[in-house]
mmCIF file of C-alpha atoms in Angstrom:
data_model
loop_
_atom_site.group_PDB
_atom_site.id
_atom_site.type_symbol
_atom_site.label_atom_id
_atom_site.label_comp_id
_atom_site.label_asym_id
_atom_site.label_seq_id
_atom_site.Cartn_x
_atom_site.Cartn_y
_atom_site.Cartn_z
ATOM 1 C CA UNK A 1 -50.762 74.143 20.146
ATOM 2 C CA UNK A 2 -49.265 74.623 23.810
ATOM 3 C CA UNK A 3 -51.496 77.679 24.165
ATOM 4 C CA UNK A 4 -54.232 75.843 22.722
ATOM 5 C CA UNK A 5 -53.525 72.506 25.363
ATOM 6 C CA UNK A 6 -53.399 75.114 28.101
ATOM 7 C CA UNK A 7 -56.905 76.702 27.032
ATOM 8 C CA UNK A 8 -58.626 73.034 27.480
ATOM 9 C CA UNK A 9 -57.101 72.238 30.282
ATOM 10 C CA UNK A 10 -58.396 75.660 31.918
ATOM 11 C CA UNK A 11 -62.065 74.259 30.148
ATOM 12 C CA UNK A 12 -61.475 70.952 31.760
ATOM 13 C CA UNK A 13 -60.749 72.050 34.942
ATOM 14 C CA UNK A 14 -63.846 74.543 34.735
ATOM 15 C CA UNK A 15 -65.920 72.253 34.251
ATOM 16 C CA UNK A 16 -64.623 69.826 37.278
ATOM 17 C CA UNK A 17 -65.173 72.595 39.527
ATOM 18 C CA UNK A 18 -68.978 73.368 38.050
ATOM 19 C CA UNK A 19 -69.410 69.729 38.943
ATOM 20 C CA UNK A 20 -67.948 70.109 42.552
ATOM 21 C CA UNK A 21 -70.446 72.959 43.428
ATOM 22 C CA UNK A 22 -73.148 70.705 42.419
ATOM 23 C CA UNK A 23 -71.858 67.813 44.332
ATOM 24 C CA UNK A 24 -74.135 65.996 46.299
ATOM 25 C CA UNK A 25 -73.687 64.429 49.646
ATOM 26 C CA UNK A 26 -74.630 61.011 49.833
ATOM 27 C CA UNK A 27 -74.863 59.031 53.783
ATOM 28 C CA UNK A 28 -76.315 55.389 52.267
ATOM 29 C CA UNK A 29 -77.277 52.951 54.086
ATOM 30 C CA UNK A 30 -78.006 54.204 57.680
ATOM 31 C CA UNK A 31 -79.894 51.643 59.919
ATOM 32 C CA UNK A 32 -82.431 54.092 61.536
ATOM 33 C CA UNK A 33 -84.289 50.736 62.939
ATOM 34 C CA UNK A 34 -83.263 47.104 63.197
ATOM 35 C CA UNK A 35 -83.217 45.690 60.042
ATOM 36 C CA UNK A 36 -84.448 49.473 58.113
ATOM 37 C CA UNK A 37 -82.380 51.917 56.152
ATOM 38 C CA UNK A 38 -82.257 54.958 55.214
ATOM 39 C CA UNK A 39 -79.934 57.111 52.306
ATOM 40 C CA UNK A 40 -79.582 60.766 53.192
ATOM 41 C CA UNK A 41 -79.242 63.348 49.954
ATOM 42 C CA UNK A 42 -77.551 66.357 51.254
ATOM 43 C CA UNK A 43 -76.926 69.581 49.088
ATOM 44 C CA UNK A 44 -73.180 70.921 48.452
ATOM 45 C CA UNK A 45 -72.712 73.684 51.167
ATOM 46 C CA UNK A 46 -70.257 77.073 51.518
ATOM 47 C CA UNK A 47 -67.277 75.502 54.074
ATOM 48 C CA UNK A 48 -66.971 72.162 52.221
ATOM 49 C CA UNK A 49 -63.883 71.220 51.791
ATOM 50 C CA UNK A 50 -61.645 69.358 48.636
ATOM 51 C CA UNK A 51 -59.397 66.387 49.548
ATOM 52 C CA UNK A 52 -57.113 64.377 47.482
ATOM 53 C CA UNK A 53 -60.031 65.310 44.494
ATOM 54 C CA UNK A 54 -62.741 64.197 46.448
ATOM 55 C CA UNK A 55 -65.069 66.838 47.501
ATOM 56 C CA UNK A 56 -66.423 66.611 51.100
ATOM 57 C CA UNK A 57 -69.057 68.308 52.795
ATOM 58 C CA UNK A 58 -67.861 70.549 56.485
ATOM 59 C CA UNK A 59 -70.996 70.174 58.006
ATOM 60 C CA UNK A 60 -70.501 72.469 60.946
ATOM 61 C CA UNK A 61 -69.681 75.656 59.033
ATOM 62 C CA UNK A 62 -72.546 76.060 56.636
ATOM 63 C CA UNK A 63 -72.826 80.113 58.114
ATOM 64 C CA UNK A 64 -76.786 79.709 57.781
ATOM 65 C CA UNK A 65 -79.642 78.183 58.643
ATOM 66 C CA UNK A 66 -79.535 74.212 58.218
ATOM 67 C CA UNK A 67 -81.136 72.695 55.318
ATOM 68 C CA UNK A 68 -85.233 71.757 55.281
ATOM 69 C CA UNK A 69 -86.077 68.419 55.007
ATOM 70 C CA UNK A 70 -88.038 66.141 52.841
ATOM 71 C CA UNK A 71 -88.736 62.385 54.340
ATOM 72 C CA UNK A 72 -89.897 60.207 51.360
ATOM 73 C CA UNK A 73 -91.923 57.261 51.056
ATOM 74 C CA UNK A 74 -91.419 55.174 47.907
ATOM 75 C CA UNK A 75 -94.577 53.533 46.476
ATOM 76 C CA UNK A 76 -95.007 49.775 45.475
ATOM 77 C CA UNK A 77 -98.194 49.011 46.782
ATOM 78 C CA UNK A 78 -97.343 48.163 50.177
ATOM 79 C CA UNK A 79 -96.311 44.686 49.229
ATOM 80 C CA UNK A 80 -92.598 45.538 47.555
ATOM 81 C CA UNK A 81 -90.864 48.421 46.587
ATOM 82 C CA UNK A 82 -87.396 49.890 47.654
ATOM 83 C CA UNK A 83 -85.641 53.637 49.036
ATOM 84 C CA UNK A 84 -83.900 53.732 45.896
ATOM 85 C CA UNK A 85 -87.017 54.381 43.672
ATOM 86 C CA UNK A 86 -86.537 58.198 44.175
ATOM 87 C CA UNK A 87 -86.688 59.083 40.684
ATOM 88 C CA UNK A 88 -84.800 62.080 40.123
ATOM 89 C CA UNK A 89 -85.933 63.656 43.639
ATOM 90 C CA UNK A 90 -82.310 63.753 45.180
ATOM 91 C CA UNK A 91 -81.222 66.083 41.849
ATOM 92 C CA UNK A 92 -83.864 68.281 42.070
ATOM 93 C CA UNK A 93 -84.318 68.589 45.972
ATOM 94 C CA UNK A 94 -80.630 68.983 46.841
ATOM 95 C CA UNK A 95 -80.361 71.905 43.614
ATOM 96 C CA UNK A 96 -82.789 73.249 45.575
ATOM 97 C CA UNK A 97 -81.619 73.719 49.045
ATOM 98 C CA UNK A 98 -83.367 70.566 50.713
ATOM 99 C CA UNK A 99 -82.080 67.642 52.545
ATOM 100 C CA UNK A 100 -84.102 64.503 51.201
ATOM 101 C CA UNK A 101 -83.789 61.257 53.480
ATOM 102 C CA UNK A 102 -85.659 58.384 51.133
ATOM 103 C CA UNK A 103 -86.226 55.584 54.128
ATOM 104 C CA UNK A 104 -87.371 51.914 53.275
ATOM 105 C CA UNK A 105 -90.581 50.491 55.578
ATOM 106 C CA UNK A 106 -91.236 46.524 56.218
ATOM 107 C CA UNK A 107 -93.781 44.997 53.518
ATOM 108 C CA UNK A 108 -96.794 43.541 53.389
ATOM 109 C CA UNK A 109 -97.081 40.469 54.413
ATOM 110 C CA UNK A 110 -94.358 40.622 56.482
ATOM 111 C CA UNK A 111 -95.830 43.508 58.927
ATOM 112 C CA UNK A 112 -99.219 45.412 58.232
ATOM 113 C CA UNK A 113 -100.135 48.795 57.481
ATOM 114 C CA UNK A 114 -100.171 49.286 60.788
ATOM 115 C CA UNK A 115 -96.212 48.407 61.419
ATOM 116 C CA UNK A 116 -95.543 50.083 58.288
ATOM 117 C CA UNK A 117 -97.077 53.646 59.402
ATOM 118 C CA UNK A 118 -94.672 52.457 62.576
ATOM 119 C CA UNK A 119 -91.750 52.430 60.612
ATOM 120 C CA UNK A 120 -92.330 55.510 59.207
ATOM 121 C CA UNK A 121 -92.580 57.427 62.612
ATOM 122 C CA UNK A 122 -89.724 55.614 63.739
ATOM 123 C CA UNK A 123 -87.614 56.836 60.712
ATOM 124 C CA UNK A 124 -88.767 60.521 61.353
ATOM 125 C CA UNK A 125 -87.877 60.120 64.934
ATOM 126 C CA UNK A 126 -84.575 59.261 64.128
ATOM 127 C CA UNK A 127 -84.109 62.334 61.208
ATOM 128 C CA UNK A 128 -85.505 64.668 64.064
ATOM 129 C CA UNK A 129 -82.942 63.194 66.128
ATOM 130 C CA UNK A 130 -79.754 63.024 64.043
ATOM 131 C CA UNK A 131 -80.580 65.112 61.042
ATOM 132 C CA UNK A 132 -78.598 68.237 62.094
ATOM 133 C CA UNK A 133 -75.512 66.139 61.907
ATOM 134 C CA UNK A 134 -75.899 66.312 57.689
ATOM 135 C CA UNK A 135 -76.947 70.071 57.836
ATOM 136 C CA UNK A 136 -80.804 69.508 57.845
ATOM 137 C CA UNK A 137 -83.060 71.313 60.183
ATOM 138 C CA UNK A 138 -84.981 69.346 62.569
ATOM 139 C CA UNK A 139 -87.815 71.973 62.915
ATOM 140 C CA UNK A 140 -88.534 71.961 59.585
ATOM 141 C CA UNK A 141 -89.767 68.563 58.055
ATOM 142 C CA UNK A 142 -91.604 67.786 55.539
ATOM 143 C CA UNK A 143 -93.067 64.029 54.160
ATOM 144 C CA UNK A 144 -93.656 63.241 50.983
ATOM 145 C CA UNK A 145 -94.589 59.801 49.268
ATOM 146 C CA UNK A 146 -96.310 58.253 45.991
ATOM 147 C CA UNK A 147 -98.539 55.600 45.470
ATOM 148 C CA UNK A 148 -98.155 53.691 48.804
ATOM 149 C CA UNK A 149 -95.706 55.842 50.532
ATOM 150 C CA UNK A 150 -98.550 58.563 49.844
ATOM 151 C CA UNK A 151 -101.410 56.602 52.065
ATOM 152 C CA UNK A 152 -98.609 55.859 54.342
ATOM 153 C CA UNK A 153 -97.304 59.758 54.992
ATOM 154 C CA UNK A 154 -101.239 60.760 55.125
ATOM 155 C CA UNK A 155 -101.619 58.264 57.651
ATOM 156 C CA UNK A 156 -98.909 59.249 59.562
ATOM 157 C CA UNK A 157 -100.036 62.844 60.018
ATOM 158 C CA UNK A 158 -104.034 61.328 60.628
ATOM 159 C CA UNK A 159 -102.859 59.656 63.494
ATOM 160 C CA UNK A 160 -100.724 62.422 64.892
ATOM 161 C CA UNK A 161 -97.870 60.038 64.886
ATOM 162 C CA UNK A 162 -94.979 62.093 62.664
ATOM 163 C CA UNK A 163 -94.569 64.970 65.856
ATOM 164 C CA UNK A 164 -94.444 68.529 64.495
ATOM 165 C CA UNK A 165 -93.629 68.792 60.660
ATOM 166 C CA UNK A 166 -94.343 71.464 58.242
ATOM 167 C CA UNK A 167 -96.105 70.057 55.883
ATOM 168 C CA UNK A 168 -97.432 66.909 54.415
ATOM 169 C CA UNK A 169 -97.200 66.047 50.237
ATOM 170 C CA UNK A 170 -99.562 62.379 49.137
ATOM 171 C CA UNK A 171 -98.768 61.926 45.546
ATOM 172 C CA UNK A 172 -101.319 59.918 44.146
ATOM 173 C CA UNK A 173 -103.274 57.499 46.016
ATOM 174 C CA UNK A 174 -106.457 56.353 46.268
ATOM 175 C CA UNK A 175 -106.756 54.973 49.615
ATOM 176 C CA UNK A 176 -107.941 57.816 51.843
ATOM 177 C CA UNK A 177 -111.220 55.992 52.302
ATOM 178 C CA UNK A 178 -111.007 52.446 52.093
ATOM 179 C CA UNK A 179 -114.490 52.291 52.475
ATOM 180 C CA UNK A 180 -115.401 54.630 49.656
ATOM 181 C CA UNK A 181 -113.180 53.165 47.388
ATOM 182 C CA UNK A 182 -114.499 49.655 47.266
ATOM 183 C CA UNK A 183 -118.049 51.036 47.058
ATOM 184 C CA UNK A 184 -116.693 53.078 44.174
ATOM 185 C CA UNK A 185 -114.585 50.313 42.800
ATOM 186 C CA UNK A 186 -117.204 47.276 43.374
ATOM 187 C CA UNK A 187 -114.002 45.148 45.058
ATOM 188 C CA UNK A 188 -110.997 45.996 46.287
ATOM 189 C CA UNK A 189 -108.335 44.466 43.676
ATOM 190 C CA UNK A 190 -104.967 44.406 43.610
ATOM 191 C CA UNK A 191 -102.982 45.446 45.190
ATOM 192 C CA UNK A 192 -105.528 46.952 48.168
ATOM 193 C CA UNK A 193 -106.797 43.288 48.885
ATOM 194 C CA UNK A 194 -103.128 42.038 49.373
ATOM 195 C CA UNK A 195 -102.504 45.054 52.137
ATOM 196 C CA UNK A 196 -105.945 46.140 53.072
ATOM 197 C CA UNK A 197 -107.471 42.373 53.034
ATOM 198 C CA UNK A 198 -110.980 41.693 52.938
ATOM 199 C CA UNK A 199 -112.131 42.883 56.429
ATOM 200 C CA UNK A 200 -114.297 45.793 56.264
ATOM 201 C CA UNK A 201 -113.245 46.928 60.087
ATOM 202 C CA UNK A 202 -109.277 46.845 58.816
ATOM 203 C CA UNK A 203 -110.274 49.063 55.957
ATOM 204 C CA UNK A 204 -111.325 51.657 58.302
ATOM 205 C CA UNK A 205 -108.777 51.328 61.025
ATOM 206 C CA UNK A 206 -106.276 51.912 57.712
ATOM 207 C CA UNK A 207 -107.663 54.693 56.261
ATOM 208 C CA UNK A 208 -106.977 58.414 57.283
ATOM 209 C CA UNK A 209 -110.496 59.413 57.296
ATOM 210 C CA UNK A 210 -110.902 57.339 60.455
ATOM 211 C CA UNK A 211 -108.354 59.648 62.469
ATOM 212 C CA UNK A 212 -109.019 62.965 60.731
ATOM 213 C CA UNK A 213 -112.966 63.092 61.182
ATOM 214 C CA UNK A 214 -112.221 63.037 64.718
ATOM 215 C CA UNK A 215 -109.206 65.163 64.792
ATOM 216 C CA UNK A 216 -107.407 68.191 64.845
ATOM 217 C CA UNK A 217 -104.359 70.165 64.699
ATOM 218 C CA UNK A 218 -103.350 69.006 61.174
ATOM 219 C CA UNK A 219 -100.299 70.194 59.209
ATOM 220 C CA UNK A 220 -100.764 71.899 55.860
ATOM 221 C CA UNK A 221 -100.864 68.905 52.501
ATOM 222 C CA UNK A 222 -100.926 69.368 49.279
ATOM 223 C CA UNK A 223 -102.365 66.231 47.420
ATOM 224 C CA UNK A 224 -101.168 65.494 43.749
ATOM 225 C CA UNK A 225 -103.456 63.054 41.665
ATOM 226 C CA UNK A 226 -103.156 61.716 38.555
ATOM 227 C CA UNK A 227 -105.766 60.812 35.707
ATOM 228 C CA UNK A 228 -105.279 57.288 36.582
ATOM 229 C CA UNK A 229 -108.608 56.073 37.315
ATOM 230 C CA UNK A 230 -109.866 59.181 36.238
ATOM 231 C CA UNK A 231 -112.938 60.175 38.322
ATOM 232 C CA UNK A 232 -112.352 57.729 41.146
ATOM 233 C CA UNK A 233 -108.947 58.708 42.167
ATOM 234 C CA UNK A 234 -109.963 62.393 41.913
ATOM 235 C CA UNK A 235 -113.065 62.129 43.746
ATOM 236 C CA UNK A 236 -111.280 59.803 46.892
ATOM 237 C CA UNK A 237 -108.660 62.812 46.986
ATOM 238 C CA UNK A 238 -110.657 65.587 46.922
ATOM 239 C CA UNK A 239 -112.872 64.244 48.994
ATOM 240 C CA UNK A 240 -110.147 64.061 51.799
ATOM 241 C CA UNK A 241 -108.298 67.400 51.075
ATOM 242 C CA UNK A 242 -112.116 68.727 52.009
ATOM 243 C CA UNK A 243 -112.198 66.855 55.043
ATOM 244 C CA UNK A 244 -109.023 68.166 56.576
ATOM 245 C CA UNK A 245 -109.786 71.752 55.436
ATOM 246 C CA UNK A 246 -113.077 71.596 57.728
ATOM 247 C CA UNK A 247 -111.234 70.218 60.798
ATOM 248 C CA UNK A 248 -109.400 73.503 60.131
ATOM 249 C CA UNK A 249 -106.423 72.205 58.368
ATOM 250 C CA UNK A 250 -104.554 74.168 54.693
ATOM 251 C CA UNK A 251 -105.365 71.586 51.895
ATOM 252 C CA UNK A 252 -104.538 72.131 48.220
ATOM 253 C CA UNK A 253 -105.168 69.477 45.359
ATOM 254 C CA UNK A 254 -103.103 69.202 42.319
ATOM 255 C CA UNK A 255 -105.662 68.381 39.200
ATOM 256 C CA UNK A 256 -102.917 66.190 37.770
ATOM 257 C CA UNK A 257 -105.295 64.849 34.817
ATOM 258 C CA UNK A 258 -102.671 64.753 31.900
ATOM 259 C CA UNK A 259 -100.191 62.718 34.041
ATOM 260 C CA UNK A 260 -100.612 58.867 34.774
ATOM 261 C CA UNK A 261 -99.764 56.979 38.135
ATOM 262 C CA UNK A 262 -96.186 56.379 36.992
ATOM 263 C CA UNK A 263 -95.514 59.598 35.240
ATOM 264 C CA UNK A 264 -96.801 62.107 37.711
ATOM 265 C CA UNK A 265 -93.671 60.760 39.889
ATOM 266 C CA UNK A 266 -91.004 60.120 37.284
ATOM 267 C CA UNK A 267 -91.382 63.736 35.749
ATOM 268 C CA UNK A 268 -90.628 65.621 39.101
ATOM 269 C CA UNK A 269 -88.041 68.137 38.528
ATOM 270 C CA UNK A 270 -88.224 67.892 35.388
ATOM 271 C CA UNK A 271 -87.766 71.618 33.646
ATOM 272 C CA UNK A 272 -91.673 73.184 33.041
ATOM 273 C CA UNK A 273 -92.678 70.377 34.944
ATOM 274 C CA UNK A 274 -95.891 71.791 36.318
ATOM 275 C CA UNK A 275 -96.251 69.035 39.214
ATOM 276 C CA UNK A 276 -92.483 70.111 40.006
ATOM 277 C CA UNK A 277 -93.528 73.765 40.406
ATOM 278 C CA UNK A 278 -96.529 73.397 42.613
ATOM 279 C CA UNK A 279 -94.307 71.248 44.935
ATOM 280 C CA UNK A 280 -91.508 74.302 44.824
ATOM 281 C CA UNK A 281 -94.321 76.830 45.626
ATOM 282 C CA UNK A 282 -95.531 74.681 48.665
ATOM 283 C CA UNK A 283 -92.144 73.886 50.091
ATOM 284 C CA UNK A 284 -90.942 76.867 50.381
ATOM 285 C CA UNK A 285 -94.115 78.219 51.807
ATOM 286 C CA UNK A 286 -94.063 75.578 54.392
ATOM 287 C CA UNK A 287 -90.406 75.927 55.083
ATOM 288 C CA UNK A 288 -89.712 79.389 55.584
#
């Protein structure tokens, strides 16, 4: 029985330290902007260090490069919505060797699109400038959002206000062309007419056809769309990912048909996950 006791304990204590090399890093809660936060999602590193059985990260003896790193966007429509709606991102990101900072961004009506694509360059000015202190790379940022936080990231690189960053992921959004879509749609709806309202000159000041018709210089995206709206939404992103590839920019489009608005996010990093492996494959292309 002793010999047996000493066998689980050796288990136990096996499995303890399995969990400790998976151990995430979690900074929660940092004001990058009066009155915005941020949560930072680092990955366990070589050099961390184990302390009264709580396992902490050494951040200035990683031996290697720093970590990439992902700035998310959460969706909500513009008008609510939270950084903690991350899904199982931080999992699956940190597992695989990236930093993900999830940031929040003032709503609608509080601010407009316009202060909301404000806060979002704010928030990667202050990764660019303070990310190497939680072993992420400066030089190599990438943004990602969904729903809202996917117009918001497109926008963002449009308007050539994000600075240098690697790449560029919109998961599932319709509102590259406000214009299009309520000639598509008949009306805008909600929640468009609640962030876009019902001026025709805001709709095109807010969408990132405006900027990238007349621009250049674009980082690589890869759009993901769902079959949500079916024809519409695939036709709006499409029709965007074409635009940027002829003002010279790397485009791809993920033909997401099988998944729905909701489920194209929640099933990221799932195992087989085929939305999950396109996303791997660009990242690390991007990233390198």
């Amino acid at each position: 029985m002793r010999a047996l006791g000493r066998f689980g304990a050796g288990i136990f204590l096996l499995i303890l330290l399995s969990f400790a090399a998976r151990a995430v890093e979690l900074h929660e809660g940092i004001t990058y902007r009066s009155g915005l936060k941020l949560d930072i999602h680092a990955p366990d590193r070589p050099g961390r260090t184990a302390q009264a059985g709580v396992v902490r990260m050494n951040l200035f003896s990683f031996g290697g490069r720093r970590a990439p790193v992902v700035i998310y966007a959460h969706g909500g429509g513009w008008v609510k919505g939270s950084r903690k709606k991350v899904y199982s991102l931080p999992e699956w990101l940190t597992a695989r060797g990236y930093v993900l900072v999830a940031i929040d961004y003032r709503k609608v009506p509080q601010t407009t699109i316009d202060g909301q694509v404000n806060d979002l360059s704010a928030a990667i000015s202050w990764v660019r400038s303070n990310i190497s202190r939680y072993g992420g790379d400066p030089s190599r940022i990438v943004l990602m959002g969904h729903s809202a936080g996917a117009h918001l990231v497109a926008m963002a690189a449009a308007r050539n206000v994000a600075g240098s960053v690697r790449g560029v992921i919109p998961n599932d959004v319709q509102a590259y062309d406000m214009v299009a879509y309520a000639g598509m749609r008949g009306s805008l709806g909600y929640p468009y007419i609640n962030a876009f309202g019902s001026d025709p000159n805001d709709w095109v000041r807010w969408s990132p056809v405006t900027y990238a018709r007349r621009g250049s210089g674009f980082p690589p995206h890869l759009f993901l769309h769902s079959g949500s709206n079916g024809a519409r939404r695939k036709a709006l992103t499409n029709g965007y990912a074409n635009l940027l590839k002829a003002r010279g920019a790397r485009a791809a489009v993920f033909d997401g048909g099988r998944y729905t608005h909701g489920s194209i996010a929640r099933k990221l990093g799932q195992p087989g996950d085929p939305a999950t492996a396109t996303i791997e494959r660009f990242l690390a292309q991007v990233t390198r």
